[in-house]
Amino acid sequence: AFEAAYMDIYAKNFRYPFGNDAVDVSVGDKWSYFKDSIRVYINMGSPPSLISSKSSYTFKKVKKKRGKKIAIIERQDSTMMEAYVVVDFLGERRLIAGQATGTTEMIFRWDIDAGKMLKVRVVSNLVGDFEMDEKKFPMKVFIRNIYKRLD
């Protein structure tokens, strides 16, 4: 988490956090968004990796909680990643490189009146072929994160 905040590696779009087509949407609406070759850094010291994804959004519902109107928006991604990760084994830095594909599912809780993200739940499953020290190997990556605004 510190590395992500320090390096600012999360893609952000403050004007259209749910894609450019998410204007005047209503409960039940669906829309798509495509991102191509977005540069991300897996960890500090690693070269940039590239991610492309096609996202499908669904505006599920609006609920009231503590006087706030909260939009529940779901997103499913089909993701392709060209990954480069520097790892440290007993003081020796090595590069793991490869390609992976998979899915990511996200649930957003958005404060409609304040225009702020309250909570994001993310589950990613990627599978791919990687190489380190001229040896090839398959790898599965499972990531589960919850981001919550604290005010």
Short mmCIF file of C-alpha atoms in Angstrom, two decimals:
data_model
loop_
_atom_site.label_atom_id
_atom_site.label_comp_id
_atom_site.label_asym_id
_atom_site.label_seq_id
_atom_site.Cartn_x
_atom_site.Cartn_y
_atom_site.Cartn_z
CA ALA A 1 0.00 0.00 0.00
CA PHE A 2 2.83 2.41 0.83
CA GLU A 3 4.55 1.71 -2.49
CA ALA A 4 1.33 2.26 -4.42
CA ALA A 5 0.67 5.59 -2.72
CA TYR A 6 4.30 6.71 -2.97
CA MET A 7 4.65 5.78 -6.63
CA ASP A 8 1.06 6.81 -7.50
CA ILE A 9 0.64 3.62 -9.52
CA TYR A 10 -3.15 3.43 -9.50
CA ALA A 11 -4.75 4.83 -12.63
CA LYS A 12 -7.12 7.65 -11.68
CA ASN A 13 -9.71 9.57 -13.59
CA PHE A 14 -11.27 12.06 -11.20
CA ARG A 15 -13.58 13.60 -13.78
CA TYR A 16 -14.99 10.28 -15.03
CA PRO A 17 -14.08 7.63 -12.42
CA PHE A 18 -16.32 5.07 -14.17
CA GLY A 19 -15.25 5.82 -17.76
CA ASN A 20 -16.17 8.57 -20.21
CA ASP A 21 -19.56 7.00 -21.00
CA ALA A 22 -20.74 7.18 -17.37
CA VAL A 23 -22.61 10.46 -17.75
CA ASP A 24 -26.27 10.75 -16.73
CA VAL A 25 -26.51 7.04 -15.93
CA SER A 26 -29.42 5.50 -14.04
CA VAL A 27 -29.96 2.33 -12.04
CA GLY A 28 -29.86 -0.65 -14.42
CA ASP A 29 -27.68 1.08 -17.04
CA LYS A 30 -24.64 -0.74 -18.48
CA TRP A 31 -21.64 0.69 -20.30
CA SER A 32 -18.12 -0.30 -21.36
CA TYR A 33 -14.69 1.25 -21.20
CA PHE A 34 -11.45 0.13 -22.88
CA LYS A 35 -7.94 0.91 -21.60
CA ASP A 36 -4.94 0.08 -23.77
CA SER A 37 -1.31 -0.21 -22.65
CA ILE A 38 -1.61 1.56 -19.30
CA ARG A 39 1.79 1.78 -17.58
CA VAL A 40 1.87 0.45 -14.00
CA TYR A 41 4.66 -0.41 -11.61
CA ILE A 42 4.19 -3.71 -9.77
CA ASN A 43 6.63 -2.74 -7.02
CA MET A 44 9.42 -0.27 -6.35
CA GLY A 45 12.49 -0.94 -8.48
CA SER A 46 10.61 -2.78 -11.21
CA PRO A 47 10.41 -1.55 -14.79
CA PRO A 48 6.96 -0.50 -16.01
CA SER A 49 4.43 -3.21 -16.84
CA LEU A 50 1.60 -2.73 -19.33
CA ILE A 51 -2.07 -3.51 -18.73
CA SER A 52 -4.90 -3.49 -21.24
CA SER A 53 -8.48 -4.20 -20.23
CA LYS A 54 -12.06 -4.06 -21.37
CA SER A 55 -14.36 -3.07 -18.53
CA SER A 56 -18.11 -3.61 -18.32
CA TYR A 57 -19.95 -1.52 -15.74
CA THR A 58 -23.44 -2.00 -14.27
CA PHE A 59 -25.20 0.57 -12.10
CA LYS A 60 -26.84 -1.84 -9.64
CA LYS A 61 -28.71 0.37 -7.15
CA VAL A 62 -28.77 3.44 -4.92
CA LYS A 63 -29.10 2.99 -1.18
CA LYS A 64 -29.33 5.45 1.68
CA LYS A 65 -26.99 5.07 4.62
CA ARG A 66 -26.46 7.65 7.37
CA GLY A 67 -28.13 10.33 5.26
CA LYS A 68 -25.92 9.62 2.22
CA LYS A 69 -27.09 8.45 -1.19
CA ILE A 70 -24.66 5.69 -2.17
CA ALA A 71 -24.45 4.31 -5.70
CA ILE A 72 -23.47 0.64 -6.01
CA ILE A 73 -21.63 0.04 -9.28
CA GLU A 74 -20.16 -3.28 -10.40
CA ARG A 75 -17.36 -3.70 -12.90
CA GLN A 76 -16.03 -6.80 -14.66
CA ASP A 77 -12.72 -6.61 -16.52
CA SER A 78 -11.10 -8.84 -19.05
CA THR A 79 -7.41 -8.09 -18.51
CA MET A 80 -4.15 -8.66 -20.39
CA MET A 81 -0.88 -7.86 -18.66
CA GLU A 82 2.73 -7.72 -19.80
CA ALA A 83 4.43 -7.90 -16.40
CA TYR A 84 7.96 -7.08 -15.26
CA VAL A 85 8.71 -7.62 -11.58
CA VAL A 86 12.04 -7.27 -9.82
CA VAL A 87 12.30 -9.60 -6.83
CA ASP A 88 14.99 -9.94 -4.20
CA PHE A 89 16.22 -13.46 -3.37
CA LEU A 90 18.77 -13.40 -0.54
CA GLY A 91 20.08 -10.00 -1.55
CA GLU A 92 20.21 -10.77 -5.27
CA ARG A 93 17.81 -8.87 -7.55
CA ARG A 94 16.15 -10.89 -10.31
CA LEU A 95 13.64 -10.02 -13.00
CA ILE A 96 10.47 -12.03 -13.56
CA ALA A 97 8.86 -11.26 -16.92
CA GLY A 98 5.83 -12.66 -18.69
CA GLN A 99 2.30 -12.27 -19.93
CA ALA A 100 -0.91 -13.05 -18.11
CA THR A 101 -4.62 -12.83 -18.83
CA GLY A 102 -7.62 -13.06 -16.58
CA THR A 103 -10.51 -11.29 -14.94
CA THR A 104 -11.04 -8.63 -12.32
CA GLU A 105 -14.31 -7.97 -10.51
CA MET A 106 -14.89 -4.73 -8.62
CA ILE A 107 -17.72 -3.30 -6.53
CA PHE A 108 -17.73 0.46 -5.99
CA ARG A 109 -19.63 2.42 -3.34
CA TRP A 110 -19.84 6.04 -4.54
CA ASP A 111 -21.22 8.95 -2.48
CA ILE A 112 -23.45 10.63 -5.06
CA ASP A 113 -23.82 14.00 -3.30
CA ALA A 114 -20.17 14.40 -2.23
CA GLY A 115 -18.75 12.91 -5.45
CA LYS A 116 -16.36 10.68 -3.50
CA MET A 117 -15.44 7.04 -3.58
CA LEU A 118 -16.32 5.43 -0.25
CA LYS A 119 -15.25 1.84 -0.79
CA VAL A 120 -13.88 -0.39 -3.54
CA ARG A 121 -13.68 -4.18 -3.34
CA VAL A 122 -11.39 -5.84 -5.94
CA VAL A 123 -10.83 -9.50 -6.79
CA SER A 124 -8.40 -10.40 -9.62
CA ASN A 125 -7.46 -13.77 -11.08
CA LEU A 126 -4.66 -13.88 -13.66
CA VAL A 127 -2.88 -16.83 -15.26
CA GLY A 128 0.19 -16.67 -17.46
CA ASP A 129 3.60 -17.87 -18.51
CA PHE A 130 6.64 -16.20 -17.00
CA GLU A 131 10.42 -16.43 -17.18
CA MET A 132 13.20 -15.90 -14.66
CA ASP A 133 16.88 -16.74 -15.14
CA GLU A 134 16.06 -18.22 -18.58
CA LYS A 135 13.64 -20.72 -16.99
CA LYS A 136 9.99 -20.66 -18.01
CA PHE A 137 7.17 -21.45 -15.62
CA PRO A 138 3.38 -20.98 -15.36
CA MET A 139 2.01 -18.77 -12.60
CA LYS A 140 -1.39 -17.93 -11.17
CA VAL A 141 -1.96 -14.59 -9.49
CA PHE A 142 -4.86 -13.98 -7.11
CA ILE A 143 -5.36 -10.51 -5.64
CA ARG A 144 -8.05 -9.38 -3.22
CA ASN A 145 -8.08 -5.78 -1.98
CA ILE A 146 -10.51 -3.52 -0.19
CA TYR A 147 -10.00 0.24 -0.28
CA LYS A 148 -12.06 2.28 2.16
CA ARG A 149 -12.25 6.03 2.64
CA LEU A 150 -11.71 7.11 6.22
CA ASP A 151 -13.26 10.47 7.10
#
